[in-house]
């Protein structure tokens, strides 16, 4: 049980950082950006190369990488996605898809197809009861526990934060009351990309940097975003936690009571949990558990 | 669009088609990919005899694929230094399988249609070797397996030969060793593919046949970065040993995470093909680990080892280069014996040679299904970054 | 070399079928099916599974067609109240679920290993005869698919579909049964892709779950964007163009000093760049859709 909680907390942390950004940007730009999840491996690989080629320590490399990722996200939004968005949500969606493919290909060309590990010394984990938690996992939970409140504090108590929320709820009214929606869009994209980058670095520390990191994150992150309600980052965090719990609980439960003997869900079906949540939410309540306006056909 | 645009599009597309069609040259073994390709795109045209190889230069098994390429390279050099085959130079065209069956088949198609090779060597993973071999069998070409060990490889067909022993022998050896040393409850983890399920099935049969018990079998999905859930499953039933087999990258993640979870200290681990499992692992995670592996014996084994060290400035990266080396040597010998590059005749000559061949990997004798009937194995221990014989 | 050319054209024709199917969904009706590969997969695996259990290939193809139609209908009903991009995500999730099942249910689908040695109509013939047989079959099916798609879009039903794409609410208010139309369209488009899947599987005699990855769907979308969304000839041209780039890159390493490792990523990069370039500069594709003139006199 403890292990399920630990694993869920780590997974929830990683998913939240990425989903929070997606939720906010999706609410503002009004189209799904499937390239968003690619900011995670980008930041991860940039960190890796900064440590190897520039000889930086892990922390400065990570900060550099996160900033660079934010700028990249900003650039893509300003010069590519925004242009496509004027032709409709569908066009923009396919455009983000194209960018996604290019990013994966570039990473593969530069870094090669084999996974890379960020230089973290291998240490045994700490035992808590019958569960184990590693140093890195503690770090991940701690960093997220600090970052997310900072982010929400910014969103709710600062002027730019309030402007962002205004644009997310009603862009025309926000524009009319003098808010520069274009600047807000850019700010949001920048922050969202940085958060996703942080999530990717943490994920890389926990496991390793892999080409498919983005692809593996896509559906769970979208599930968390939609379930929490698009444009509702707090909802995204709650949804991410629920999905993480569901994934790990589904694997941890012994269904032996039902079918006799020992019966566990095959580990390979873990991603299916996220998929099912997504499908169910989209069918039954597409505006999400905490969402406001429903988007129907 | 107007007629002119249509015509220019058609022209562009046709040019692309011609460009991609007019290739008769491929990357060759005998140097890095940057060297100029040697000519010839038919099996015995000009002054070169071309053979083909499909190996994993990318993907989880890239380290091993590279080592296989080295074995091929050394064999080609040796043969050409000794006068070649049928008076001509031999050349092996190496294609990347990408570690997947679909792209291996794509590569094989190119080798067989565009380069017209009579023999294709490959691959490494049973999940790729089997469809590859089946395709070659359908095309009437000779297939040489140099890395896969699933028992299903034996069923590919009469034109398929293996220079490496299959799992039935490896698992039996493992089971016997463990039983002899007092282990009675084993958990097993292996990749979810033909190789892994072959290992799982053959080990279970052998171990339970000796009176042991397999508490849990976990087949992990390849290519993931997190295997903690799978590792947790292995604890169930309190095994006294964990038997595992994993390719390069996944092995690194598995062993590292097992270390972090404290699993590698709690229960001893035993590797099937220790060199493969530790090729990319973090040394701290596998220090002191025991495992079985193929053993080099044979009059030519030492000179091969020396040639390898001289050319690549390191000891064997994995234990798999020798099988690729032996395959090229045997294929060349078969062509020489048959005095022909016709696949059927090469196959017949291979059968003859394979009755008793001294390879760098030991004595090779093919059984009725052209599989290596005996394989020397050893139990090794990972100590300080090297594999030493365990006592 | 001739053999390899035949192979190229055969595979391009099969992709052409898949592109025609996706064009009917996304190009004509505005159904962004990000899980399109699932229809291909259903046909491919039906053929493989039937072969694995000793059945005749014709049975495999038929099972594939029926299964695809059922899946198409189900997916169409699911989409009834969802906006285009949401539906895209649902279809992606469903396709991924199917891929997971294919990877793990080893007894049924061969698992991650896939199913090999699948026999088809030309198994046992000489290589050349089989190649010719396959290219004739593939081109024949492509022609049939083209004809079917063109007929479909020329009749009244086609006009309704285009209306659905542009103005779904208007279509609803005019009394059209939107969901019913979508379901019917999918029940026609899905089997086309399934037949492509069956043919592909029998041609290379192998099917595995790695051929059901999302990138395959994205590849076909690239074909549509390059060729021109909304018209059938565009779909075929796009399939040919992308297939040429895709296969051509295997030969690039023979001319340029590129390490063998990178050939795969270069291929992917070229596809991504092609898609991006067309989206930016020529979104209507090589063959833009000809909008029919509306005749005022009805």
Tab-separated table of N, CA and C in Angstrom, chain B residues 1 6 9 13-14 16-17 19-27 33-34 37 41 57-58 62 94-96 99-107 109-110 113-114 116 126-128 130-131 134-135 138-139 192-195 221-222, chain C residues 1-5 7-8 103-104 106 111-113 115-119 123 125 127 131 200 203-206 210-211 237 240-241 244-245 247-248 250-251 253-262 267 282 285-288 290:
chain	number	residue	atom	x	y	z
B	1	UNK	N	-4.909	22.654	-59.836
B	1	UNK	CA	-3.709	23.379	-60.292
B	1	UNK	C	-3.610	23.257	-61.785
B	6	UNK	N	1.091	20.696	-62.661
B	6	UNK	CA	0.929	19.258	-62.599
B	6	UNK	C	2.125	18.555	-63.220
B	9	UNK	N	5.187	18.768	-61.052
B	9	UNK	CA	5.085	17.855	-59.909
B	9	UNK	C	5.406	16.445	-60.340
B	13	UNK	N	8.376	14.102	-58.927
B	13	UNK	CA	8.111	12.788	-58.328
B	13	UNK	C	8.858	11.698	-59.069
B	14	UNK	N	8.852	11.791	-60.405
B	14	UNK	CA	9.547	10.765	-61.187
B	14	UNK	C	11.041	10.787	-60.908
B	16	UNK	N	12.521	11.713	-58.194
B	16	UNK	CA	12.716	11.084	-56.890
B	16	UNK	C	12.709	9.573	-57.037
B	17	UNK	N	11.780	9.087	-57.844
B	17	UNK	CA	11.646	7.645	-58.023
B	17	UNK	C	12.904	7.067	-58.635
B	19	UNK	N	15.889	8.353	-58.635
B	19	UNK	CA	17.001	8.465	-57.696
B	19	UNK	C	17.000	7.331	-56.706
B	20	UNK	N	15.835	7.053	-56.150
B	20	UNK	CA	15.807	6.013	-55.131
B	20	UNK	C	15.947	4.641	-55.738
B	21	UNK	N	15.621	4.501	-57.011
B	21	UNK	CA	15.720	3.194	-57.632
B	21	UNK	C	17.128	2.887	-58.089
B	22	UNK	N	17.858	3.935	-58.524
B	22	UNK	CA	19.152	3.656	-59.136
B	22	UNK	C	20.262	3.468	-58.147
B	23	UNK	N	20.015	2.776	-57.079
B	23	UNK	CA	21.124	2.571	-56.164
B	23	UNK	C	21.628	1.157	-56.295
B	24	UNK	N	22.906	1.030	-56.517
B	24	UNK	CA	23.421	-0.326	-56.571
B	24	UNK	C	24.480	-0.487	-55.516
B	25	UNK	N	24.715	0.566	-54.773
B	25	UNK	CA	25.813	0.504	-53.817
B	25	UNK	C	25.269	0.644	-52.419
B	26	UNK	N	25.918	0.019	-51.490
B	26	UNK	CA	25.441	0.092	-50.112
B	26	UNK	C	26.620	0.233	-49.174
B	27	UNK	N	26.341	0.575	-47.939
B	27	UNK	CA	27.405	0.638	-46.934
B	27	UNK	C	27.996	-0.748	-46.800
B	33	UNK	N	31.190	3.687	-42.023
B	33	UNK	CA	30.195	4.038	-43.031
B	33	UNK	C	30.681	5.183	-43.896
B	34	UNK	N	31.729	5.850	-43.479
B	34	UNK	CA	32.175	6.995	-44.265
B	34	UNK	C	33.054	6.581	-45.443
B	37	UNK	N	31.727	3.312	-50.944
B	37	UNK	CA	31.146	1.976	-51.119
B	37	UNK	C	31.873	1.253	-52.234
B	41	UNK	N	26.423	-4.981	-57.590
B	41	UNK	CA	25.143	-5.216	-56.937
B	41	UNK	C	24.563	-6.552	-57.324
B	57	UNK	N	21.897	-2.223	-35.531
B	57	UNK	CA	22.858	-1.157	-35.285
B	57	UNK	C	22.226	-0.044	-34.458
B	58	UNK	N	20.875	-0.028	-34.418
B	58	UNK	CA	20.188	0.925	-33.553
B	58	UNK	C	19.193	0.139	-32.713
B	62	UNK	N	21.840	-2.210	-29.685
B	62	UNK	CA	22.834	-1.589	-30.560
B	62	UNK	C	24.260	-1.984	-30.196
B	94	UNK	N	26.105	-4.652	-44.846
B	94	UNK	CA	25.429	-4.652	-43.554
B	94	UNK	C	24.275	-3.652	-43.547
B	95	UNK	N	23.100	-4.114	-43.166
B	95	UNK	CA	21.941	-3.233	-43.044
B	95	UNK	C	21.465	-3.224	-41.601
B	96	UNK	N	20.916	-2.093	-41.208
B	96	UNK	CA	20.415	-1.952	-39.841
B	96	UNK	C	18.996	-2.514	-39.749
B	99	UNK	N	16.221	-3.164	-34.908
B	99	UNK	CA	15.690	-3.903	-33.765
B	99	UNK	C	14.237	-4.313	-33.922
B	100	UNK	N	13.628	-4.056	-35.078
B	100	UNK	CA	12.230	-4.484	-35.254
B	100	UNK	C	12.112	-5.374	-36.483
B	101	UNK	N	11.115	-6.242	-36.434
B	101	UNK	CA	10.943	-7.180	-37.542
B	101	UNK	C	10.608	-6.457	-38.827
B	102	UNK	N	9.718	-5.459	-38.735
B	102	UNK	CA	9.288	-4.781	-39.965
B	102	UNK	C	10.463	-4.136	-40.680
B	103	UNK	N	11.318	-3.446	-39.927
B	103	UNK	CA	12.417	-2.809	-40.666
B	103	UNK	C	13.496	-3.802	-41.049
B	104	UNK	N	13.603	-4.911	-40.299
B	104	UNK	CA	14.529	-5.957	-40.719
B	104	UNK	C	14.075	-6.550	-42.048
B	105	UNK	N	12.772	-6.754	-42.182
B	105	UNK	CA	12.258	-7.326	-43.428
B	105	UNK	C	12.467	-6.354	-44.581
B	106	UNK	N	12.292	-5.067	-44.288
B	106	UNK	CA	12.544	-4.035	-45.281
B	106	UNK	C	13.988	-4.112	-45.762
B	107	UNK	N	14.899	-4.220	-44.777
B	107	UNK	CA	16.318	-4.301	-45.102
B	107	UNK	C	16.604	-5.565	-45.905
B	109	UNK	N	14.621	-7.161	-47.829
B	109	UNK	CA	14.105	-6.975	-49.195
B	109	UNK	C	15.120	-6.254	-50.049
B	110	UNK	N	15.706	-5.226	-49.465
B	110	UNK	CA	16.692	-4.458	-50.224
B	110	UNK	C	17.869	-5.349	-50.570
B	113	UNK	N	16.564	-8.075	-53.221
B	113	UNK	CA	16.170	-7.594	-54.548
B	113	UNK	C	17.210	-6.711	-55.198
B	114	UNK	N	17.739	-5.756	-54.434
B	114	UNK	CA	18.654	-4.791	-55.036
B	114	UNK	C	20.079	-5.321	-55.093
B	116	UNK	N	20.973	-8.671	-54.402
B	116	UNK	CA	20.974	-10.061	-54.845
B	116	UNK	C	21.975	-10.958	-54.116
B	126	UNK	N	15.377	-12.974	-31.209
B	126	UNK	CA	14.589	-14.039	-31.842
B	126	UNK	C	13.349	-13.481	-32.511
B	127	UNK	N	12.773	-12.433	-31.905
B	127	UNK	CA	11.561	-11.854	-32.461
B	127	UNK	C	11.784	-11.271	-33.846
B	128	UNK	N	13.052	-10.981	-34.165
B	128	UNK	CA	13.362	-10.447	-35.492
B	128	UNK	C	13.909	-11.540	-36.385
B	130	UNK	N	13.314	-14.692	-36.464
B	130	UNK	CA	12.352	-15.673	-36.983
B	130	UNK	C	11.618	-15.157	-38.225
B	131	UNK	N	11.001	-13.980	-38.184
B	131	UNK	CA	10.374	-13.516	-39.430
B	131	UNK	C	11.391	-13.314	-40.540
B	134	UNK	N	12.135	-16.679	-41.950
B	134	UNK	CA	10.991	-17.192	-42.702
B	134	UNK	C	10.912	-16.535	-44.079
B	135	UNK	N	11.183	-15.237	-44.098
B	135	UNK	CA	11.165	-14.521	-45.378
B	135	UNK	C	12.232	-15.078	-46.317
B	138	UNK	N	11.326	-18.376	-47.706
B	138	UNK	CA	10.358	-18.243	-48.807
B	138	UNK	C	11.047	-17.829	-50.103
B	139	UNK	N	12.100	-17.020	-49.969
B	139	UNK	CA	12.798	-16.536	-51.156
B	139	UNK	C	13.821	-17.546	-51.660
B	192	UNK	N	9.410	-9.608	-23.282
B	192	UNK	CA	8.173	-10.143	-23.832
B	192	UNK	C	8.320	-10.285	-25.347
B	193	UNK	N	9.059	-11.303	-25.762
B	193	UNK	CA	9.149	-11.593	-27.195
B	193	UNK	C	9.548	-13.058	-27.346
B	194	UNK	N	9.836	-13.463	-28.558
B	194	UNK	CA	10.103	-14.889	-28.783
B	194	UNK	C	11.292	-15.367	-27.971
B	195	UNK	N	12.311	-14.513	-27.867
B	195	UNK	CA	13.483	-14.912	-27.089
B	195	UNK	C	13.104	-15.110	-25.629
B	221	UNK	N	7.799	-5.563	-21.147
B	221	UNK	CA	7.709	-4.955	-22.472
B	221	UNK	C	8.992	-4.194	-22.748
B	222	UNK	N	9.543	-4.405	-23.911
B	222	UNK	CA	10.819	-3.765	-24.227
B	222	UNK	C	10.648	-2.270	-24.433
C	1	UNK	N	16.774	-5.406	-59.097
C	1	UNK	CA	16.340	-4.010	-59.019
C	1	UNK	C	14.879	-3.880	-59.423
C	2	UNK	N	14.518	-4.627	-60.456
C	2	UNK	CA	13.106	-4.583	-60.849
C	2	UNK	C	12.230	-5.033	-59.685
C	3	UNK	N	12.692	-6.085	-59.014
C	3	UNK	CA	11.951	-6.596	-57.858
C	3	UNK	C	11.718	-5.502	-56.833
C	4	UNK	N	12.763	-4.723	-56.578
C	4	UNK	CA	12.635	-3.705	-55.554
C	4	UNK	C	11.676	-2.614	-55.985
C	5	UNK	N	11.699	-2.277	-57.254
C	5	UNK	CA	10.753	-1.297	-57.767
C	5	UNK	C	9.323	-1.803	-57.623
C	7	UNK	N	8.311	-3.831	-55.450
C	7	UNK	CA	8.014	-3.743	-54.023
C	7	UNK	C	7.599	-2.327	-53.649
C	8	UNK	N	8.362	-1.354	-54.121
C	8	UNK	CA	8.054	0.049	-53.848
C	8	UNK	C	6.639	0.413	-54.278
C	103	UNK	N	-0.233	-6.283	-28.094
C	103	UNK	CA	1.102	-6.550	-27.548
C	103	UNK	C	1.068	-7.583	-26.444
C	104	UNK	N	-0.032	-7.636	-25.695
C	104	UNK	CA	-0.014	-8.465	-24.496
C	104	UNK	C	-0.774	-9.769	-24.568
C	106	UNK	N	-0.721	-12.644	-25.901
C	106	UNK	CA	0.149	-13.468	-26.735
C	106	UNK	C	-0.557	-14.654	-27.362
C	111	UNK	N	1.397	-11.665	-29.359
C	111	UNK	CA	2.075	-10.761	-28.453
C	111	UNK	C	3.042	-9.806	-29.144
C	112	UNK	N	4.042	-9.391	-28.391
C	112	UNK	CA	5.013	-8.429	-28.925
C	112	UNK	C	5.766	-9.030	-30.107
C	113	UNK	N	5.835	-10.337	-30.128
C	113	UNK	CA	6.519	-11.070	-31.172
C	113	UNK	C	5.824	-10.945	-32.518
C	115	UNK	N	2.994	-12.100	-35.515
C	115	UNK	CA	2.678	-13.361	-36.199
C	115	UNK	C	3.457	-13.383	-37.504
C	116	UNK	N	4.215	-14.433	-37.725
C	116	UNK	CA	5.021	-14.521	-38.932
C	116	UNK	C	4.573	-15.661	-39.831
C	117	UNK	N	5.178	-15.712	-40.985
C	117	UNK	CA	4.887	-16.803	-41.918
C	117	UNK	C	3.454	-16.843	-42.392
C	118	UNK	N	2.840	-15.660	-42.531
C	118	UNK	CA	1.421	-15.620	-42.926
C	118	UNK	C	1.307	-15.899	-44.427
C	119	UNK	N	0.451	-16.821	-44.781
C	119	UNK	CA	0.288	-17.200	-46.183
C	119	UNK	C	-0.766	-16.334	-46.858
C	123	UNK	N	1.367	-17.368	-52.151
C	123	UNK	CA	2.407	-18.145	-51.484
C	123	UNK	C	2.664	-19.427	-52.245
C	125	UNK	N	4.223	-19.594	-55.091
C	125	UNK	CA	4.619	-19.306	-56.472
C	125	UNK	C	6.056	-18.808	-56.475
C	127	UNK	N	9.190	-16.256	-56.916
C	127	UNK	CA	9.274	-14.872	-56.444
C	127	UNK	C	8.720	-13.888	-57.458
C	131	UNK	N	5.500	-11.543	-57.020
C	131	UNK	CA	5.622	-10.079	-57.063
C	131	UNK	C	4.639	-9.481	-58.039
C	200	UNK	N	-1.305	-5.919	-46.951
C	200	UNK	CA	0.046	-5.651	-46.475
C	200	UNK	C	0.596	-6.828	-45.688
C	203	UNK	N	1.421	-9.662	-47.861
C	203	UNK	CA	2.540	-9.338	-48.743
C	203	UNK	C	3.879	-9.520	-48.036
C	204	UNK	N	3.987	-8.961	-46.799
C	204	UNK	CA	5.269	-9.146	-46.119
C	204	UNK	C	5.253	-10.334	-45.175
C	205	UNK	N	4.156	-11.051	-45.155
C	205	UNK	CA	3.989	-12.293	-44.401
C	205	UNK	C	4.213	-12.120	-42.905
C	206	UNK	N	4.016	-10.908	-42.399
C	206	UNK	CA	4.273	-10.677	-40.969
C	206	UNK	C	3.408	-9.539	-40.466
C	210	UNK	N	4.184	-3.319	-33.405
C	210	UNK	CA	4.915	-2.098	-33.725
C	210	UNK	C	4.422	-1.410	-34.978
C	211	UNK	N	3.629	-2.139	-35.773
C	211	UNK	CA	3.096	-1.503	-36.965
C	211	UNK	C	1.801	-0.747	-36.668
C	237	UNK	N	-1.583	10.579	-54.738
C	237	UNK	CA	-0.322	11.254	-55.051
C	237	UNK	C	0.504	11.456	-53.788
C	240	UNK	N	2.195	8.280	-52.741
C	240	UNK	CA	3.363	7.980	-53.567
C	240	UNK	C	4.541	8.852	-53.160
C	241	UNK	N	4.282	10.167	-53.014
C	241	UNK	CA	5.367	11.091	-52.681
C	241	UNK	C	6.011	10.732	-51.352
C	244	UNK	N	7.991	7.507	-51.445
C	244	UNK	CA	9.276	7.665	-52.112
C	244	UNK	C	10.302	8.263	-51.160
C	245	UNK	N	9.910	9.326	-50.459
C	245	UNK	CA	10.832	9.934	-49.509
C	245	UNK	C	11.229	8.917	-48.448
C	247	UNK	N	11.238	5.587	-48.480
C	247	UNK	CA	12.119	4.507	-48.916
C	247	UNK	C	13.430	5.047	-49.448
C	248	UNK	N	13.345	6.225	-50.087
C	248	UNK	CA	14.552	6.820	-50.637
C	248	UNK	C	15.618	7.037	-49.574
C	250	UNK	N	16.445	5.218	-47.246
C	250	UNK	CA	17.243	4.029	-46.945
C	250	UNK	C	18.484	4.010	-47.821
C	251	UNK	N	18.379	4.638	-48.995
C	251	UNK	CA	19.515	4.643	-49.912
C	251	UNK	C	20.429	5.843	-49.703
C	253	UNK	N	22.048	6.772	-47.194
C	253	UNK	CA	23.301	6.496	-46.502
C	253	UNK	C	24.321	5.868	-47.436
C	254	UNK	N	23.874	5.381	-48.578
C	254	UNK	CA	24.823	4.819	-49.540
C	254	UNK	C	25.559	5.924	-50.300
C	255	UNK	N	24.962	7.111	-50.343
C	255	UNK	CA	25.593	8.203	-51.085
C	255	UNK	C	26.277	9.203	-50.175
C	256	UNK	N	25.650	9.456	-49.035
C	256	UNK	CA	26.208	10.456	-48.139
C	256	UNK	C	26.803	9.770	-46.918
C	257	UNK	N	27.820	10.391	-46.329
C	257	UNK	CA	28.460	9.758	-45.167
C	257	UNK	C	27.636	9.908	-43.895
C	258	UNK	N	26.462	9.317	-43.925
C	258	UNK	CA	25.622	9.374	-42.732
C	258	UNK	C	25.720	8.044	-42.012
C	259	UNK	N	25.950	8.075	-40.700
C	259	UNK	CA	26.008	6.780	-39.982
C	259	UNK	C	24.692	6.046	-40.103
C	260	UNK	N	24.763	4.725	-40.195
C	260	UNK	CA	23.551	3.920	-40.400
C	260	UNK	C	22.511	4.205	-39.338
C	261	UNK	N	22.990	4.536	-38.149
C	261	UNK	CA	22.066	4.822	-37.039
C	261	UNK	C	21.102	5.935	-37.379
C	262	UNK	N	21.581	6.938	-38.126
C	262	UNK	CA	20.758	8.137	-38.301
C	262	UNK	C	19.767	8.031	-39.429
C	267	UNK	N	14.779	9.976	-41.856
C	267	UNK	CA	13.512	9.674	-42.515
C	267	UNK	C	12.377	10.408	-41.813
C	282	UNK	N	1.700	25.520	-48.439
C	282	UNK	CA	0.755	25.020	-49.424
C	282	UNK	C	-0.240	24.090	-48.731
C	285	UNK	N	-2.317	21.456	-50.434
C	285	UNK	CA	-1.695	20.263	-50.995
C	285	UNK	C	-1.346	20.394	-52.463
C	286	UNK	N	-0.784	19.326	-53.008
C	286	UNK	CA	-0.369	19.340	-54.409
C	286	UNK	C	-1.567	19.443	-55.347
C	287	UNK	N	-2.629	18.721	-54.989
C	287	UNK	CA	-3.846	18.793	-55.796
C	287	UNK	C	-4.961	19.319	-54.905
C	288	UNK	N	-5.204	20.633	-54.941
C	288	UNK	CA	-6.238	21.168	-54.059
C	288	UNK	C	-7.603	20.622	-54.418
C	290	UNK	N	-11.164	20.512	-55.613
C	290	UNK	CA	-11.971	21.347	-56.520
C	290	UNK	C	-13.335	21.471	-55.906
